[in-house]
Each structure stands twice: as structure tokens, then as C-alpha cells.
Amino acid sequence: MTGSVFNIQKFSIHDGPGIRTTVFLKGCPLRCKWCHNPEGLSAATEVEYEPTKCIGCGACAAICPRGCHSISETEGHGYVREDCTRCGECIGHCVAGSLKLVGTEYTVEEVLKKVMADKIFYETSGGGMTLSGGEPFFQHDFAAALLKAAKEAGLNTAVETSGFCKTEILLDAAPLVDLFLFDYKATGEELHMELTGVPQEPILKNLQTLSDAGAKIMLRCPIVPTANDTEEHFAAIAALAEKLEGIQRVELEPYHALGTGKAPKIGKTQEFSTTAPTKERMEEIRQFVEARTSKPVIVS
Ligand code: SF4
Ligand code: SF4
Ligand code: SF4
């Protein structure tokens, strides 16, 4: 079995306990306006082009069978994405690292081998492997196989999920997951649909079901000024943490504009932008939530 992976990030310290390797799987059914990983949205392999790294050598233009690349004295390097079949031929010829293929097919064994290379760090820090994305359960068979292999290798496992998938998928995976990093993005059906493109009701149902099944959950809440930074939302975060036994703690994640810069490199645009909340504002929100729940509340 293979799955499409767009990054394997070593020494992650924000994706669960200890030092971890985070495996980013391609594909996501949501369309969060502030998406910080736009390269994870499509399940298909994509070509990333970073113009600031291009030295105009023309090697890509010489090799591309579709004529997608061009070099002109006045315009420099041009890339017509529409004609690209994502064959990957040009990537290895770009010595400047301006071109990159986003999405590589890996077997479970290949991913696990990379993850296990850092086993010593997991043992000393209480870390392990985290699946992220995209939405990792978009490739649910591959995600489940990877989690099973990791558990058999004795690793601690975590999954960062939007919770938007069939309930059976979550319940089947639950025995293989030590910690769910479960997103809570907005409060209210209409707003949730507007900000993420999907309904909230099935996500809340899945969260409740996972909690009832005894899963350990960290509620992850992106704080996005002008989108979800309201007292109503913060109070709902606290109420949810209080209501569900499975939620062990709440993590508030300040918005950052990473997605705005990444999107154009894969031929997309991210129109939404706002200013990152200050440390002081995040602390205010943390205290507001903390005052309304007995669960620990942290800022990431
Ligand atoms: S990936 Fe293939 S088709 Fe696309 S630009 Fe590169 S060589 Fe051309
Ligand atoms: S091979 Fe890379 S550096 Fe050379 S022109 Fe193409 S994109 Fe630019
Ligand atoms: S769930 Fe994550 S990857 Fe999917 S659109 Fe939202 S922020 Fe992006």
C-alpha cells in the first residue's frame, strides 16, 4: 500500500508530546480560509515553483517534454502550469532548488523507516510519530496502516485531524492513536461553513463519539483575528472542554500568514489575510478560556 506524503518533518515539538516526526499526508476536504498548508489540500502531486530561487539557467526549459518552461531575456523564466503533467522530469535538473514536486508516493515501510531513524529521540523525550496534513484520514487506509505499523514498532502515535470524516474511520483508528489533536475552528453552523467550507455538525458528533469511546484528545483551536476571535467562540471552546471527558487539554494556536506565501508557489491564491494576534492578546484569550474550564489551556 502507498500513500501520498508532502513532508516528513523531523524534530517536531508542537505536534504532541516529546520530540516527534510529523508525516504530512496529501488531501483535505476542508477549505479553511486561512489554511496554513495549501500544498496539502489537493490529493494530487503538484509542482512547486519558487521564483526567488530561480537563476534562469534554462535547464527546465531544455528538458520539459511539454514546453511548460521558457526563458526570455526580458521576462526571465516563465512556467505555464496548465500544460504540466507533473511528470517530475524538470525537478531533478533544477540545481537551484527552485522547482519541487509536492507529493511523493511512499509505502508504509518507507515512511516507517524514516520515522524510526529518530527512535532514540522518542525514547528519551516521550515522543513518537504524528500524522498531519491536509487531513490525514483523507487517505484513511494508508493512515491506519501507518498507525498500525508504528504501534507494532512500539511508537507513541498522534493524529492531527479536522474530524471531518466518517465516524467509523475515526473509531477504527482510535485504538492505534495515543492522542488526537482535534481541531475546533469556529462556533455556529453558518460561520463554520463560511470559514471552512464544510458543516460543523458531523465534526462535533465525531468529537463526542471519540470522547465517549475513551480517546485522549487535545482540542486545537486556531485563533484567527477577524474570523473567529469572539467571546462567544472562546466560551464555546471552554464549554466543550468541560463537557467532554476525553478532552485532556486545550491548545490555542495563533494565526500565522504562512499559507499566503505558500499558495502562489503551487499556482493558487489565498485571498484571506489578517494580522497575527499579539502575545498579549493570546494570553488574554487563554485566561478567558481557562477561567471557564477545569482543563489546562495553553498557547502554542
Ligand atoms: S513536471 Fe514534467 S510536464 Fe511539468 S513542467 Fe516539469 S517536465 Fe514539464
Ligand atoms: S532549472 Fe530551476 S533555476 Fe533553472 S531556469 Fe528552471 S526553475 Fe530556474
Ligand atoms: S483542515 Fe488544515 S489542511 Fe485542511 S483546509 Fe483546514 S487548515 Fe488547511
Coordinates of C-alpha atoms and ligand atoms in Angstrom, one line a residue:
M1 CA 0.0 0.0 0.0
T2 CA 1.3 3.5 -0.8
G3 CA 0.2 7.0 0.2
S4 CA 0.9 10.5 -1.0
V5 CA 3.1 12.4 1.5
F6 CA 4.2 16.0 1.1
N7 CA 6.5 16.4 4.0
I8 CA 8.2 14.3 6.7
Q9 CA 9.2 16.8 9.4
K10 CA 11.7 15.6 12.0
F11 CA 12.2 17.1 15.4
S12 CA 8.7 18.5 15.7
I13 CA 7.9 19.7 19.2
H14 CA 4.5 21.1 18.7
D15 CA 2.6 18.1 17.4
G16 CA 2.2 16.0 20.5
P17 CA 4.4 15.1 23.5
G18 CA 8.2 15.0 23.2
I19 CA 10.3 15.1 20.1
R20 CA 8.3 13.7 17.1
T21 CA 8.4 13.1 13.4
T22 CA 5.3 14.6 11.7
V23 CA 4.2 12.9 8.5
F24 CA 2.1 15.2 6.3
L25 CA -0.4 13.4 4.1
K26 CA -1.9 15.0 1.0
G27 CA -5.6 15.7 0.5
C28 CA -8.2 17.6 2.6
P29 CA -12.0 18.0 2.2
L30 CA -11.9 21.4 4.1
R31 CA -11.1 24.8 2.6
C32 CA -10.2 26.8 5.7
K33 CA -9.8 30.4 4.6
W34 CA -6.5 30.8 6.5
C35 CA -5.2 27.3 5.5
H36 CA -1.5 27.2 6.6
N37 CA -0.8 24.1 4.4
P38 CA -2.3 24.8 1.0
E39 CA 0.1 22.3 -0.5
G40 CA -1.8 19.6 1.5
L41 CA -5.2 20.4 0.0
S42 CA -5.1 18.5 -3.2
A43 CA -4.6 14.8 -3.2
A44 CA -2.7 15.1 -6.5
T45 CA 1.0 15.6 -6.8
E46 CA 1.8 19.3 -7.6
V47 CA 4.8 21.2 -8.9
E48 CA 6.1 24.0 -6.6
Y49 CA 7.9 26.8 -8.2
E50 CA 9.8 29.4 -6.1
P51 CA 10.7 32.3 -8.4
T52 CA 13.1 33.9 -5.9
K53 CA 15.4 30.9 -6.1
C54 CA 15.5 30.7 -9.9
I55 CA 18.8 31.5 -11.5
G56 CA 17.4 31.4 -15.1
C57 CA 19.7 28.6 -16.2
G58 CA 17.1 27.2 -18.6
A59 CA 17.7 23.5 -17.7
C60 CA 14.0 23.0 -17.1
A61 CA 13.1 24.5 -20.5
A62 CA 15.5 22.2 -22.2
I63 CA 14.2 19.0 -20.6
C64 CA 10.4 19.5 -20.3
P65 CA 8.6 17.4 -23.0
R66 CA 5.5 19.7 -22.8
G67 CA 7.3 23.0 -23.3
C68 CA 6.0 24.3 -20.0
H69 CA 9.1 26.3 -19.1
S70 CA 10.5 29.2 -21.1
I71 CA 13.4 31.6 -20.8
S72 CA 13.4 35.1 -22.3
E73 CA 15.9 37.9 -21.9
T74 CA 13.2 40.3 -20.9
E75 CA 10.9 38.2 -18.8
G76 CA 13.3 35.6 -17.4
H77 CA 11.8 32.2 -16.5
G78 CA 8.2 31.5 -17.4
Y79 CA 6.2 28.4 -16.3
V80 CA 2.8 27.5 -17.8
R81 CA 1.3 25.3 -15.2
E82 CA -1.8 24.4 -17.2
D83 CA 0.2 22.2 -19.6
C84 CA 2.2 20.4 -16.9
T85 CA 1.6 16.7 -16.5
R86 CA 3.6 16.7 -13.2
C87 CA 5.9 14.1 -14.6
G88 CA 8.7 15.4 -12.4
E89 CA 11.4 15.5 -15.2
C90 CA 12.4 19.1 -14.7
I91 CA 12.7 18.9 -10.9
G92 CA 16.0 16.9 -10.8
H93 CA 17.5 19.3 -13.4
C94 CA 16.9 22.4 -11.3
V95 CA 20.1 22.8 -9.4
A96 CA 18.9 26.0 -7.7
G97 CA 16.1 24.1 -5.9
S98 CA 13.5 26.5 -7.5
L99 CA 11.3 23.5 -8.6
K100 CA 10.0 20.9 -6.3
L101 CA 7.5 18.0 -6.6
V102 CA 4.9 18.2 -3.8
G103 CA 3.5 14.8 -3.0
T104 CA 5.6 11.6 -3.1
E105 CA 4.2 8.1 -3.1
Y106 CA 5.6 6.1 -0.2
T107 CA 4.9 2.7 1.1
V108 CA 4.1 2.2 4.8
E109 CA 7.6 0.6 5.3
E110 CA 9.4 3.5 3.6
V111 CA 7.7 6.1 5.9
L112 CA 8.2 4.0 9.0
K113 CA 11.9 3.5 8.1
K114 CA 12.4 7.3 8.0
V115 CA 10.4 7.7 11.3
M116 CA 12.3 5.0 13.1
A117 CA 15.6 6.7 12.3
D118 CA 14.9 9.0 15.2
K119 CA 13.8 6.3 17.7
I120 CA 16.4 7.3 20.2
F121 CA 14.9 10.8 20.5
Y122 CA 11.4 9.5 21.0
E123 CA 12.7 7.2 23.8
T124 CA 14.5 10.0 25.6
S125 CA 11.7 12.6 25.2
G126 CA 8.5 10.5 25.2
G127 CA 7.9 11.5 21.6
G128 CA 6.8 9.5 18.6
M129 CA 5.1 9.8 15.2
T130 CA 2.3 12.3 14.4
L131 CA 0.1 12.2 11.2
S132 CA -0.9 15.6 9.9
G133 CA -1.9 17.0 6.5
G134 CA -4.1 18.0 4.8
E135 CA -6.5 15.8 6.6
P136 CA -4.7 12.5 7.4
F137 CA -7.9 10.5 7.3
F138 CA -8.5 11.6 3.7
Q139 CA -6.1 8.7 2.9
H140 CA -7.6 6.7 5.7
D141 CA -6.4 3.2 4.7
F142 CA -2.8 4.4 4.4
A143 CA -3.1 6.4 7.7
A144 CA -4.5 3.3 9.5
A145 CA -1.7 1.1 8.1
L146 CA 0.9 3.6 9.1
L147 CA -0.5 3.9 12.6
K148 CA -0.7 0.1 13.0
A149 CA 3.0 -0.3 11.9
A150 CA 4.0 2.5 14.3
K151 CA 2.2 0.8 17.2
E152 CA 3.8 -2.5 16.3
A153 CA 7.2 -0.8 16.4
G154 CA 6.4 0.5 19.9
L155 CA 5.9 4.2 19.0
N156 CA 3.7 6.8 20.6
T157 CA 1.2 8.0 18.0
A158 CA -0.8 11.2 17.5
V159 CA -3.1 12.4 14.7
E160 CA -3.9 15.9 13.9
T161 CA -7.4 15.9 12.4
S162 CA -10.2 18.2 11.4
G163 CA -12.6 15.5 12.5
F164 CA -14.4 15.7 9.1
C165 CA -14.6 12.1 8.0
K166 CA -16.8 9.1 8.5
T167 CA -17.2 8.2 12.2
E168 CA -16.2 4.5 11.5
I169 CA -12.8 5.7 10.2
L170 CA -12.1 7.6 13.5
L171 CA -13.4 4.7 15.6
D172 CA -11.3 2.2 13.7
A173 CA -8.2 4.3 14.1
A174 CA -8.8 5.2 17.8
P175 CA -7.1 2.1 19.3
L176 CA -4.0 2.9 17.3
V177 CA -3.8 6.6 18.4
D178 CA -2.4 7.7 21.7
L179 CA -3.5 11.3 21.2
F180 CA -5.9 13.1 18.8
L181 CA -5.1 16.7 18.1
F182 CA -8.6 17.6 17.2
D183 CA -9.3 21.0 15.6
Y184 CA -12.1 23.2 16.7
K185 CA -12.2 26.1 14.2
A186 CA -15.4 28.0 14.6
T187 CA -18.7 28.1 16.6
G188 CA -22.0 28.1 14.8
E189 CA -23.1 26.1 11.7
E190 CA -23.3 29.1 9.3
L191 CA -19.9 30.6 10.3
H192 CA -18.2 27.2 10.2
M193 CA -19.5 26.6 6.7
E194 CA -18.3 30.1 5.7
L195 CA -14.8 29.7 7.1
T196 CA -14.1 26.1 6.3
G197 CA -16.4 25.0 3.5
V198 CA -17.9 22.1 5.5
P199 CA -20.6 21.7 8.1
Q200 CA -19.8 21.6 11.8
E201 CA -22.4 19.2 13.0
P202 CA -20.7 15.9 11.8
I203 CA -17.4 17.1 13.3
L204 CA -19.0 17.8 16.7
K205 CA -20.7 14.4 16.5
N206 CA -17.3 12.7 15.8
L207 CA -15.7 14.6 18.6
Q208 CA -18.3 13.4 21.1
T209 CA -18.1 9.8 19.8
L210 CA -14.4 9.7 20.1
S211 CA -14.6 11.1 23.6
D212 CA -17.2 8.5 24.6
A213 CA -15.0 5.8 23.1
G214 CA -12.3 6.7 25.6
A215 CA -9.9 8.5 23.2
K216 CA -7.5 11.1 24.6
I217 CA -8.0 14.4 22.8
M218 CA -6.2 17.7 22.7
L219 CA -8.6 20.4 21.4
R220 CA -6.7 22.5 19.0
C221 CA -8.1 25.9 18.3
P222 CA -6.7 28.3 15.7
I223 CA -7.3 31.8 16.8
V224 CA -7.8 33.9 13.7
P225 CA -8.5 37.6 14.1
T226 CA -11.5 38.9 12.1
A227 CA -12.7 35.3 11.6
N228 CA -13.2 33.5 14.9
D229 CA -11.8 35.8 17.7
T230 CA -15.1 36.3 19.5
E231 CA -16.0 35.8 23.2
E232 CA -18.9 33.5 22.0
H233 CA -16.3 31.2 20.4
F234 CA -13.9 31.3 23.3
A235 CA -16.7 30.4 25.7
A236 CA -17.8 27.6 23.4
I237 CA -14.2 26.2 23.5
A238 CA -14.3 26.2 27.3
A239 CA -17.8 24.6 27.4
L240 CA -16.7 21.8 25.0
A241 CA -13.6 21.1 27.1
E242 CA -15.8 20.9 30.2
K243 CA -18.4 18.8 28.6
L244 CA -16.2 16.1 27.0
E245 CA -14.2 13.8 29.3
G246 CA -11.8 12.8 26.5
I247 CA -10.5 16.4 26.1
Q248 CA -7.4 16.5 28.2
R249 CA -6.4 20.0 27.4
V250 CA -6.9 22.9 25.1
E251 CA -4.3 24.4 22.8
L252 CA -4.8 27.9 21.4
E253 CA -2.9 28.4 18.1
P254 CA -2.3 32.0 17.0
Y255 CA -2.9 32.6 13.3
H256 CA 0.1 33.0 11.1
A257 CA 0.3 34.0 7.5
L258 CA 2.4 31.1 6.2
G259 CA -0.3 29.9 3.7
T260 CA -0.5 33.3 2.0
G261 CA 3.2 32.9 0.9
K262 CA 3.0 29.2 0.1
A263 CA -0.1 29.2 -2.1
P264 CA 1.3 31.1 -5.1
K265 CA 4.2 28.7 -5.3
I266 CA 1.7 25.9 -6.3
G267 CA -0.3 28.2 -8.6
K268 CA -3.0 29.1 -6.0
T269 CA -4.0 32.2 -4.2
Q270 CA -5.1 32.7 -0.7
E271 CA -7.2 35.9 -0.5
F272 CA -7.8 35.8 3.2
S273 CA -5.2 37.6 5.3
T274 CA -5.2 39.2 8.7
T275 CA -2.8 40.2 11.3
A276 CA -1.4 37.6 13.7
P277 CA -2.7 38.1 17.3
T278 CA -0.1 39.6 19.7
K279 CA 1.3 37.5 22.6
E280 CA -0.7 39.8 25.0
R281 CA -3.9 39.1 23.1
M282 CA -3.3 35.3 23.1
E283 CA -2.7 35.5 26.9
E284 CA -6.0 37.4 27.3
I285 CA -7.8 34.7 25.4
R286 CA -6.1 31.9 27.3
Q287 CA -7.1 33.4 30.6
F288 CA -10.7 33.9 29.3
V289 CA -10.9 30.2 28.4
E290 CA -9.0 29.0 31.4
A291 CA -11.5 30.8 33.7
R292 CA -14.3 28.7 32.3
T293 CA -12.9 25.2 32.2
S294 CA -11.0 22.9 34.6
K295 CA -8.9 21.6 31.8
P296 CA -5.4 23.0 31.2
V297 CA -5.3 25.7 28.5
I298 CA -2.1 26.6 26.7
V299 CA -0.9 28.8 23.8
S300 CA 1.2 27.0 21.3
Ligands
SF4_1 S1 6.8 18.3 -14.3 FE1 7.1 17.5 -16.4 S2 5.5 18.4 -17.6 FE2 5.6 19.6 -15.7 S3 7.0 21.2 -16.1 FE3 8.3 19.6 -15.3 S4 9.0 18.4 -17.0 FE4 7.3 19.7 -17.7
SF4_2 S1 16.0 24.9 -13.9 FE1 15.4 25.9 -12.0 S2 16.9 27.6 -11.8 FE2 17.0 26.9 -13.9 S3 15.5 28.2 -15.1 FE3 14.4 26.3 -14.4 S4 13.5 26.9 -12.5 FE4 15.1 28.4 -12.9
SF4_3 S1 -8.1 21.3 7.8 FE1 -6.0 22.0 7.7 S2 -5.2 21.4 5.7 FE2 -7.4 21.3 5.6 S3 -8.1 23.3 4.8 FE3 -8.1 23.5 7.1 S4 -6.1 24.3 7.7 FE4 -5.9 23.5 5.5

